[in-house]
Coordinates of C-alpha atoms and ligand atoms in Angstrom, one line a residue:
X545 CA -0.1 0.1 0.0
X546 CA 1.1 3.3 -1.1
X547 CA -0.6 5.7 2.0
X548 CA -2.2 5.1 5.3
X549 CA -5.2 5.7 6.8
X550 CA -5.1 8.7 8.4
X551 CA -5.4 6.6 11.4
X552 CA -3.8 7.4 14.6
X553 CA -2.1 4.8 16.9
X554 CA -1.9 4.5 20.8
X555 CA 1.4 6.2 21.2
X556 CA 0.9 9.1 19.5
X557 CA -2.4 9.5 20.0
X558 CA -3.6 12.6 22.4
X559 CA -6.2 11.5 25.1
X560 CA -9.1 11.6 24.1
X561 CA -11.9 13.8 26.2
X562 CA -14.1 16.2 24.5
X563 CA -17.0 17.4 26.8
X564 CA -18.7 19.2 23.9
X565 CA -18.6 17.0 21.6
X566 CA -22.5 17.1 20.8
X567 CA -21.9 17.6 16.8
X568 CA -19.7 15.0 16.7
X569 CA -20.4 11.6 14.9
X570 CA -18.8 8.1 16.0
X571 CA -18.5 4.8 14.8
X572 CA -17.4 1.0 16.8
X573 CA -15.6 -0.9 14.6
X574 CA -12.7 -1.2 11.9
X575 CA -14.5 -3.6 10.3
X576 CA -16.5 -3.5 6.6
X577 CA -19.8 -1.9 8.4
X578 CA -18.1 0.3 10.6
X579 CA -15.3 1.7 7.2
X580 CA -18.9 1.8 5.2
X581 CA -20.9 3.9 7.4
X582 CA -18.1 5.9 7.8
X583 CA -17.1 6.1 4.0
X584 CA -21.4 6.8 3.5
X585 CA -21.1 9.9 6.6
X586 CA -17.3 11.4 4.5
X587 CA -19.6 11.7 1.5
X588 CA -22.8 13.5 2.9
X589 CA -19.7 15.0 4.8
X590 CA -19.5 14.4 8.3
X591 CA -16.1 14.2 9.7
X592 CA -16.1 10.6 11.3
X593 CA -14.3 9.1 14.2
X594 CA -14.2 5.2 13.7
X595 CA -12.8 3.7 17.1
X596 CA -10.7 0.3 16.7
X597 CA -10.2 -1.3 18.8
X598 CA -7.2 -3.7 17.3
X599 CA -3.5 -2.2 15.6
X600 CA -5.1 -2.9 12.4
X601 CA -8.5 -2.8 10.4
X602 CA -10.1 -5.6 9.1
X603 CA -8.9 -7.4 12.3
X604 CA -11.9 -10.2 12.3
X605 CA -10.6 -11.1 8.6
X606 CA -7.1 -11.5 9.6
X607 CA -7.9 -13.5 11.9
X608 CA -9.7 -16.3 10.2
X609 CA -8.6 -19.5 8.2
X610 CA -6.0 -19.7 5.7
X611 CA -8.5 -21.3 3.2
X612 CA -11.7 -18.7 4.0
X613 CA -12.7 -17.7 0.5
X614 CA -15.7 -15.3 1.0
X615 CA -19.2 -17.2 -0.4
X616 CA -20.9 -14.5 -1.6
X617 CA -19.0 -13.3 -4.9
X618 CA -16.9 -10.0 -5.2
X619 CA -19.9 -7.8 -7.3
X620 CA -22.3 -9.0 -4.0
X621 CA -19.6 -8.7 -1.3
X622 CA -18.3 -5.5 -1.7
X623 CA -19.2 -2.1 0.0
X624 CA -20.7 1.3 -1.6
X625 CA -17.8 3.7 -3.2
X626 CA -15.3 1.0 -4.0
X627 CA -14.2 -1.9 -6.4
X628 CA -12.9 -5.0 -5.3
X629 CA -8.8 -5.1 -7.0
X630 CA -8.4 -5.9 -10.7
X631 CA -7.2 -10.2 -10.7
X632 CA -8.9 -10.5 -7.4
X633 CA -10.8 -13.7 -7.9
X634 CA -14.6 -14.1 -8.0
X635 CA -14.5 -15.2 -4.1
X636 CA -12.1 -13.0 -3.0
X637 CA -9.2 -15.2 -0.8
X638 CA -8.9 -13.9 2.9
X639 CA -5.9 -12.2 2.1
X640 CA -7.7 -9.6 -1.1
X641 CA -10.4 -9.0 1.7
X642 CA -8.4 -7.7 4.3
X643 CA -6.5 -6.3 1.0
X644 CA -9.4 -4.3 0.1
X645 CA -9.9 -3.1 3.4
X646 CA -7.1 -1.6 3.8
X647 CA -7.3 -0.2 0.9
X648 CA -11.2 1.0 1.8
X649 CA -9.9 2.6 4.7
X650 CA -6.8 4.9 2.8
X651 CA -9.3 5.8 -0.1
X652 CA -11.8 7.5 1.6
X653 CA -9.1 8.7 4.0
X654 CA -11.0 7.8 6.7
X655 CA -10.2 8.7 10.0
X656 CA -10.0 5.8 12.2
X657 CA -7.9 5.3 16.1
X658 CA -6.8 2.5 16.1
X659 CA -5.7 0.5 20.0
X660 CA -8.9 2.2 21.6
X661 CA -11.7 -0.4 22.6
X662 CA -15.0 1.4 23.2
X663 CA -16.3 -0.3 27.2
X664 CA -20.1 1.7 27.6
X665 CA -22.3 3.7 26.3
X666 CA -24.2 5.9 28.4
X667 CA -26.8 9.0 27.7
X668 CA -24.7 12.2 28.4
X669 CA -25.9 16.4 27.9
X670 CA -28.1 16.1 24.7
X671 CA -25.3 13.4 23.6
X672 CA -24.3 10.0 24.4
X673 CA -21.1 9.9 26.4
X674 CA -18.8 6.6 25.0
X675 CA -16.1 5.5 27.8
X676 CA -13.3 4.0 26.2
X677 CA -10.0 2.4 27.2
X678 CA -8.7 5.8 26.4
X679 CA -10.6 8.5 27.8
X680 CA -14.4 9.5 27.6
X681 CA -15.5 11.1 24.1
X682 CA -18.9 12.6 23.8
X683 CA -20.9 13.0 20.7
X684 CA -24.1 13.5 19.4
X685 CA -24.6 10.8 17.2
X686 CA -23.2 7.4 17.5
X687 CA -22.8 4.1 15.0
X688 CA -21.9 0.5 16.7
X689 CA -20.5 -1.4 13.8
X690 CA -18.8 -4.4 16.3
X691 CA -20.1 -6.9 14.5
X692 CA -22.7 -10.1 14.4
X693 CA -19.9 -12.7 15.5
X694 CA -17.8 -10.8 17.6
X695 CA -17.3 -13.4 20.6
X696 CA -16.9 -16.7 19.3
X697 CA -19.7 -19.0 21.4
X698 CA -18.4 -22.4 22.8
X699 CA -21.2 -24.3 24.3
X700 CA -20.9 -26.0 27.9
X701 CA -20.1 -29.2 27.5
X702 CA -20.1 -31.3 30.3
X703 CA -16.9 -32.7 30.4
X704 CA -14.7 -30.3 28.3
X705 CA -12.0 -29.9 30.6
X706 CA -11.3 -32.7 31.1
X707 CA -10.5 -34.1 27.1
X708 CA -7.1 -34.5 26.3
X709 CA -7.3 -34.3 22.4
X710 CA -7.2 -30.6 20.9
X711 CA -11.0 -28.5 21.3
X712 CA -11.0 -25.2 19.4
X713 CA -13.2 -22.9 18.0
X714 CA -13.6 -22.6 14.7
X715 CA -12.4 -18.9 14.8
X716 CA -9.0 -20.2 16.5
X717 CA -8.5 -22.7 13.4
X718 CA -5.7 -22.1 10.5
X719 CA -5.7 -24.5 8.9
X720 CA -5.6 -28.5 8.5
X721 CA -1.7 -29.3 8.6
X722 CA -2.4 -28.2 12.4
X723 CA -4.8 -31.2 13.6
X724 CA -2.7 -33.3 11.8
X725 CA -4.4 -36.4 9.7
X726 CA -5.7 -38.4 12.9
X727 CA -9.7 -38.5 13.8
X728 CA -10.9 -35.3 13.6
X729 CA -14.6 -33.9 14.7
X730 CA -16.3 -30.5 13.8
X731 CA -19.2 -29.4 15.3
X732 CA -21.8 -27.3 13.5
X733 CA -23.0 -27.4 9.9
X734 CA -23.0 -23.7 9.5
X735 CA -20.5 -22.2 5.8
X736 CA -17.3 -22.7 8.5
X737 CA -18.2 -26.2 9.4
X738 CA -18.8 -27.3 6.2
X739 CA -15.6 -25.6 4.4
X740 CA -12.9 -27.0 7.2
X741 CA -14.9 -30.4 7.5
X742 CA -13.6 -30.7 3.5
X743 CA -10.0 -29.1 4.4
X744 CA -9.8 -31.5 6.6
X745 CA -10.5 -34.6 4.2
X746 CA -8.5 -33.2 1.6
X747 CA -5.8 -33.0 4.3
X748 CA -5.3 -37.0 4.1
X749 CA -7.3 -37.2 8.0
X750 CA -7.8 -40.9 9.3
X751 CA -11.6 -40.1 9.4
X752 CA -13.7 -36.9 9.4
X753 CA -16.4 -36.5 11.6
X754 CA -19.2 -33.6 10.9
X755 CA -21.4 -33.4 14.2
X756 CA -25.3 -32.2 13.5
X757 CA -27.9 -31.0 15.5
X758 CA -30.1 -29.8 13.4
X759 CA -30.0 -30.3 9.9
X760 CA -28.9 -27.3 7.5
X761 CA -30.7 -25.1 4.7
X762 CA -28.4 -25.7 2.8
X763 CA -27.5 -23.9 -0.7
X764 CA -24.5 -24.0 -3.6
X765 CA -21.7 -21.4 -3.6
X766 CA -22.5 -19.7 -7.0
X767 CA -21.8 -16.6 -8.4
X768 CA -25.4 -15.4 -8.5
X769 CA -26.4 -16.9 -5.1
X770 CA -27.0 -13.3 -3.6
X771 CA -28.8 -12.0 -6.5
X772 CA -31.6 -14.7 -6.2
X773 CA -31.7 -14.3 -2.3
X774 CA -32.4 -11.3 -2.8
X775 CA -35.1 -11.3 -5.4
X776 CA -36.2 -14.8 -3.1
X777 CA -36.3 -12.6 -0.1
X778 CA -39.2 -10.1 -0.9
X779 CA -41.4 -13.6 -1.3
X780 CA -43.5 -14.2 1.8
X781 CA -40.7 -16.6 3.6
X782 CA -42.7 -20.0 3.3
X783 CA -43.0 -19.0 -0.8
X784 CA -39.2 -18.4 -0.9
X785 CA -38.7 -21.8 1.2
X786 CA -40.4 -23.8 -1.6
X787 CA -38.7 -22.3 -4.7
X788 CA -34.6 -22.6 -2.1
X789 CA -35.9 -26.5 -2.1
X790 CA -36.6 -27.2 -5.3
X791 CA -34.0 -25.9 -5.5
X792 CA -31.5 -27.7 -3.1
X793 CA -33.4 -31.0 -4.3
X794 CA -31.6 -30.2 -8.1
X795 CA -28.7 -28.8 -7.4
X796 CA -27.6 -31.1 -3.8
X797 CA -29.8 -33.9 -4.2
X798 CA -31.7 -36.0 -1.2
X799 CA -29.0 -36.2 1.8
X800 CA -31.4 -38.4 3.9
X801 CA -29.5 -41.7 4.3
X802 CA -26.2 -39.7 4.7
X803 CA -27.3 -37.9 8.1
X804 CA -28.9 -34.0 6.4
X805 CA -32.8 -34.8 5.6
X806 CA -33.8 -31.9 4.2
X807 CA -34.7 -29.3 7.5
X808 CA -38.5 -29.3 8.0
X809 CA -37.7 -25.0 8.0
X810 CA -36.9 -23.9 5.0
X811 CA -34.0 -20.8 4.6
X812 CA -36.5 -17.8 5.0
X813 CA -38.4 -19.0 7.9
X814 CA -35.8 -19.5 9.9
X815 CA -33.4 -17.0 8.7
X816 CA -36.7 -14.8 9.8
X817 CA -37.1 -16.3 13.3
X818 CA -33.8 -17.2 14.6
X819 CA -31.9 -15.2 12.2
X820 CA -29.8 -18.2 10.8
X821 CA -28.4 -18.0 7.5
X822 CA -28.3 -20.7 5.3
X823 CA -25.1 -23.1 4.6
X824 CA -23.4 -22.0 1.8
X825 CA -20.8 -24.8 0.4
X826 CA -19.2 -26.3 -2.6
X827 CA -20.3 -28.6 -4.6
X828 CA -17.1 -30.4 -3.6
X829 CA -18.3 -30.4 0.0
X830 CA -20.9 -32.0 -0.7
X831 CA -19.6 -35.3 -2.7
X832 CA -17.3 -35.2 0.3
X833 CA -20.3 -36.0 1.9
X834 CA -21.7 -38.3 0.1
X835 CA -18.5 -40.6 -0.1
X836 CA -18.2 -40.8 3.1
X837 CA -15.4 -39.1 3.1
X838 CA -17.3 -36.5 6.0
X839 CA -19.8 -38.8 8.2
X840 CA -22.6 -36.8 10.0
X841 CA -22.8 -38.0 13.3
X842 CA -25.3 -36.6 15.6
X843 CA -25.6 -33.2 18.2
X844 CA -22.9 -34.0 21.0
X845 CA -23.9 -34.0 24.6
X846 CA -20.3 -34.6 26.5
X847 CA -16.4 -35.0 26.3
X848 CA -14.5 -37.6 28.6
X849 CA -10.5 -37.4 28.3
X850 CA -10.2 -39.1 25.3
X851 CA -14.4 -39.1 23.9
X852 CA -16.8 -37.5 22.6
X853 CA -20.5 -38.8 23.6
X854 CA -23.1 -37.7 21.1
X855 CA -27.0 -37.1 22.4
X856 CA -27.7 -40.7 20.3
X857 CA -25.3 -42.8 23.2
X858 CA -22.8 -42.7 20.7
X859 CA -18.8 -42.6 21.6
X860 CA -16.3 -40.9 19.4
X861 CA -12.6 -41.5 20.2
X862 CA -11.4 -37.7 18.4
X863 CA -7.6 -36.2 18.7
X864 CA -9.4 -33.0 18.0
X865 CA -12.3 -31.3 17.8
X866 CA -13.4 -28.0 15.7
X867 CA -16.9 -26.3 17.4
X868 CA -17.7 -24.4 14.0
X869 CA -20.7 -23.0 16.7
X870 CA -20.6 -19.8 16.2
X871 CA -20.5 -16.1 18.2
X872 CA -22.9 -14.2 20.2
X873 CA -22.7 -10.1 19.7
X874 CA -21.0 -8.9 22.7
X875 CA -22.9 -6.3 22.9
X876 CA -24.3 -6.5 27.3
X877 CA -22.1 -4.3 29.0
X878 CA -21.9 -2.1 25.9
X879 CA -25.9 -0.9 25.7
X880 CA -27.4 -3.8 27.4
X881 CA -28.9 -1.8 29.8
X882 CA -29.5 0.9 27.4
X883 CA -32.7 -1.8 26.4
X884 CA -31.3 -1.9 22.9
X885 CA -31.3 -5.8 22.8
X886 CA -33.5 -8.6 22.1
X887 CA -33.6 -12.0 24.1
X888 CA -30.6 -13.0 21.9
X889 CA -28.4 -10.0 21.8
X890 CA -29.2 -8.7 18.9
X891 CA -30.1 -4.8 18.2
X892 CA -33.8 -4.2 18.3
X893 CA -33.3 -1.6 15.6
X894 CA -32.5 -3.0 12.2
X895 CA -31.6 -1.9 8.6
X896 CA -29.6 1.3 9.9
X897 CA -32.8 2.8 11.8
X898 CA -32.2 4.9 15.5
X899 CA -32.4 2.0 18.5
X900 CA -32.5 6.5 20.7
X901 CA -32.0 9.8 19.0
X902 CA -28.4 9.4 18.0
X903 CA -27.5 5.8 18.9
X904 CA -27.8 2.9 15.6
X905 CA -25.9 -0.2 15.3
X906 CA -25.2 -1.5 11.7
X907 CA -23.8 -5.2 10.8
X908 CA -26.4 -6.8 12.9
X909 CA -29.3 -8.3 10.3
X910 CA -28.0 -11.5 9.3
X911 CA -28.6 -11.9 5.4
X912 CA -26.7 -14.3 3.0
X913 CA -23.8 -12.0 1.5
X914 CA -24.3 -9.5 4.3
X915 CA -21.2 -7.7 3.4
X916 CA -23.7 -6.8 0.0
X917 CA -26.3 -5.9 2.5
X918 CA -24.7 -4.3 5.0
X919 CA -23.4 -1.5 2.6
X920 CA -27.0 -0.6 2.4
X921 CA -27.3 0.2 5.5
X922 CA -24.5 2.5 5.9
X923 CA -26.3 4.6 2.9
X924 CA -29.5 4.5 5.3
X925 CA -27.5 5.0 8.6
X926 CA -25.5 8.2 6.6
X927 CA -28.8 9.6 4.9
X928 CA -30.3 10.2 8.4
X929 CA -28.2 11.3 10.5
X930 CA -26.9 13.5 7.7
X931 CA -31.0 15.4 7.7
X932 CA -30.6 15.5 11.6
X933 CA -27.7 16.6 11.7
X934 CA -29.3 19.6 8.7
X935 CA -32.3 19.8 10.3
Ligands
LIG1391 C1 -15.5 -16.9 9.1 C2 -16.7 -16.1 8.4 C3 -17.5 -15.6 7.3 C4 -18.3 -14.6 6.8 N1 -18.1 -14.4 5.5 C5 -18.8 -14.1 4.7 C6 -18.9 -13.7 3.2 O1 -18.5 -14.8 2.5 N2 -20.0 -12.9 2.7 C7 -20.4 -12.4 3.4 O2 -21.1 -11.4 2.9 N3 -20.4 -12.3 4.8 C8 -19.6 -13.0 5.8 N4 -19.5 -12.6 7.1 C9 -20.1 -12.5 7.8 C10 -20.0 -10.7 7.5 O3 -20.0 -10.1 6.3 C11 -18.9 -10.5 7.8 O4 -18.6 -11.3 9.8 C12 -18.4 -9.0 8.2 O5 -16.9 -9.0 8.7 C13 -19.2 -8.5 9.1 O6 -18.7 -6.9 9.4 P1 -18.2 -5.9 10.3 O7 -18.0 -4.9 10.4 O8 -20.3 -5.5 11.5 O9 -18.3 -7.0 11.0 P2 -16.3 -7.3 11.9 O10 -16.0 -8.3 10.5 O11 -16.0 -8.6 12.8 O12 -15.8 -6.4 12.2 C14 -16.4 -5.7 13.6 C15 -14.7 -4.6 14.1 O13 -15.4 -3.7 15.4 C16 -13.7 -3.8 16.1 N5 -14.8 -4.8 17.2 C17 -15.2 -5.0 18.3 N6 -15.5 -4.8 19.4 C18 -15.2 -3.0 19.7 C19 -14.8 -2.4 20.4 N7 -15.3 -2.3 22.0 N8 -14.6 -1.0 20.6 C20 -14.1 -0.6 19.8 N9 -13.4 -1.5 18.0 C21 -15.1 -2.9 18.8 C22 -13.5 -5.1 15.7 O14 -12.1 -4.8 16.3 C23 -14.1 -5.3 14.3 O15 -12.8 -4.5 13.6 C24 -18.7 -14.6 7.7 C25 -18.1 -14.4 8.9 C26 -17.4 -15.2 9.0 C27 -18.2 -15.1 11.1

């Protein structure tokens, strides 16, 4: 990269304190949602300060596994106002995504305060008071974009701590080589779980089991998949479910005999009820299931010293277990006391609407091709803030 983003490092920064900052706009998080929000504000002539707890922008992407490719294609994964670099693959890699985010911050000359963690938001005089790891900041407008996939969630399985094999969350998984070629298990059949299971099988593991509690809705990764999903989202969920199930039967076939029956609740009904997006999978992964190089087994009940016990009573010896068991938003300490969250800890206000005057959340609506969707949310929020500030 030729130029650095307008970032401020922990050492060179002055302590933040502003008792009269009600005109200030603060964005929390320098991931795709925070960067897009700040860029959309700049486009409307509003300067925003982005607070980022990590030492670099796009932190969550830097930590993802080596083989990760976006499951949404390039045109549906870009943020407003910038395409991916020429030569980027149709499903950009992790490193291409990190490079894109770095360039995005530079291109829009975003002011990012690195190494600054937001700890809590309270109502201030005519605005908001933000407690951060570097002091307090007052702001008239706040956009929280700290990530839906914020805190890795590892179920509290009985016996978990006694297990002598390796047990790690998918957020800590890097590559198949690091787990060896023994008996391996992946828990959870979302996008990451399916992809990691396939990587392990490809790397020549003796056995790969995929533990599944609830059969997932599945879609095959396709460059135009997000286009379909967006169109179908406009239909009533039941109708959308029927359409997607028909596509699934044609592209994937019936996986019942392998342990993955078609779920009773379809893609859009589940998305609406639980905020669970479907698993986007490659045909290669489906083939590995059909070849039984990935064996589907029941959900996990508990662990003992050397094995995993499943809910159907089976006991499986395993050298390593990757828990692709999802994330939590981790917003309770920050805004839990403001009544802005639902019972799952997800912001109630969606699509860039205000949760309270001057307080918005971006990036908390799970969608297929969420990156593209985030751009729309950022635009709506920036437009509303510009109107409020001018009027
Ligand atoms: C493994 C995985 C793969 C995915 N693949 C795709 C895909 O292919 N296509 C797609 O469209 N979507 C995908 N998503 C979903 C989603 O698009 C991404 O998670 C995306 O990064 C969300 O952007 P975000 O900015 O909301 O959150 P994040 O990327 O998580 O960024 C949040 C930022 O906020 C910072 N932060 C958090 N808390 C604080 C705090 N208290 N103070 C200061 N800073 C804070 C974090 O350090 C981070 O930099 C994927 C998600 C995961 C988990």
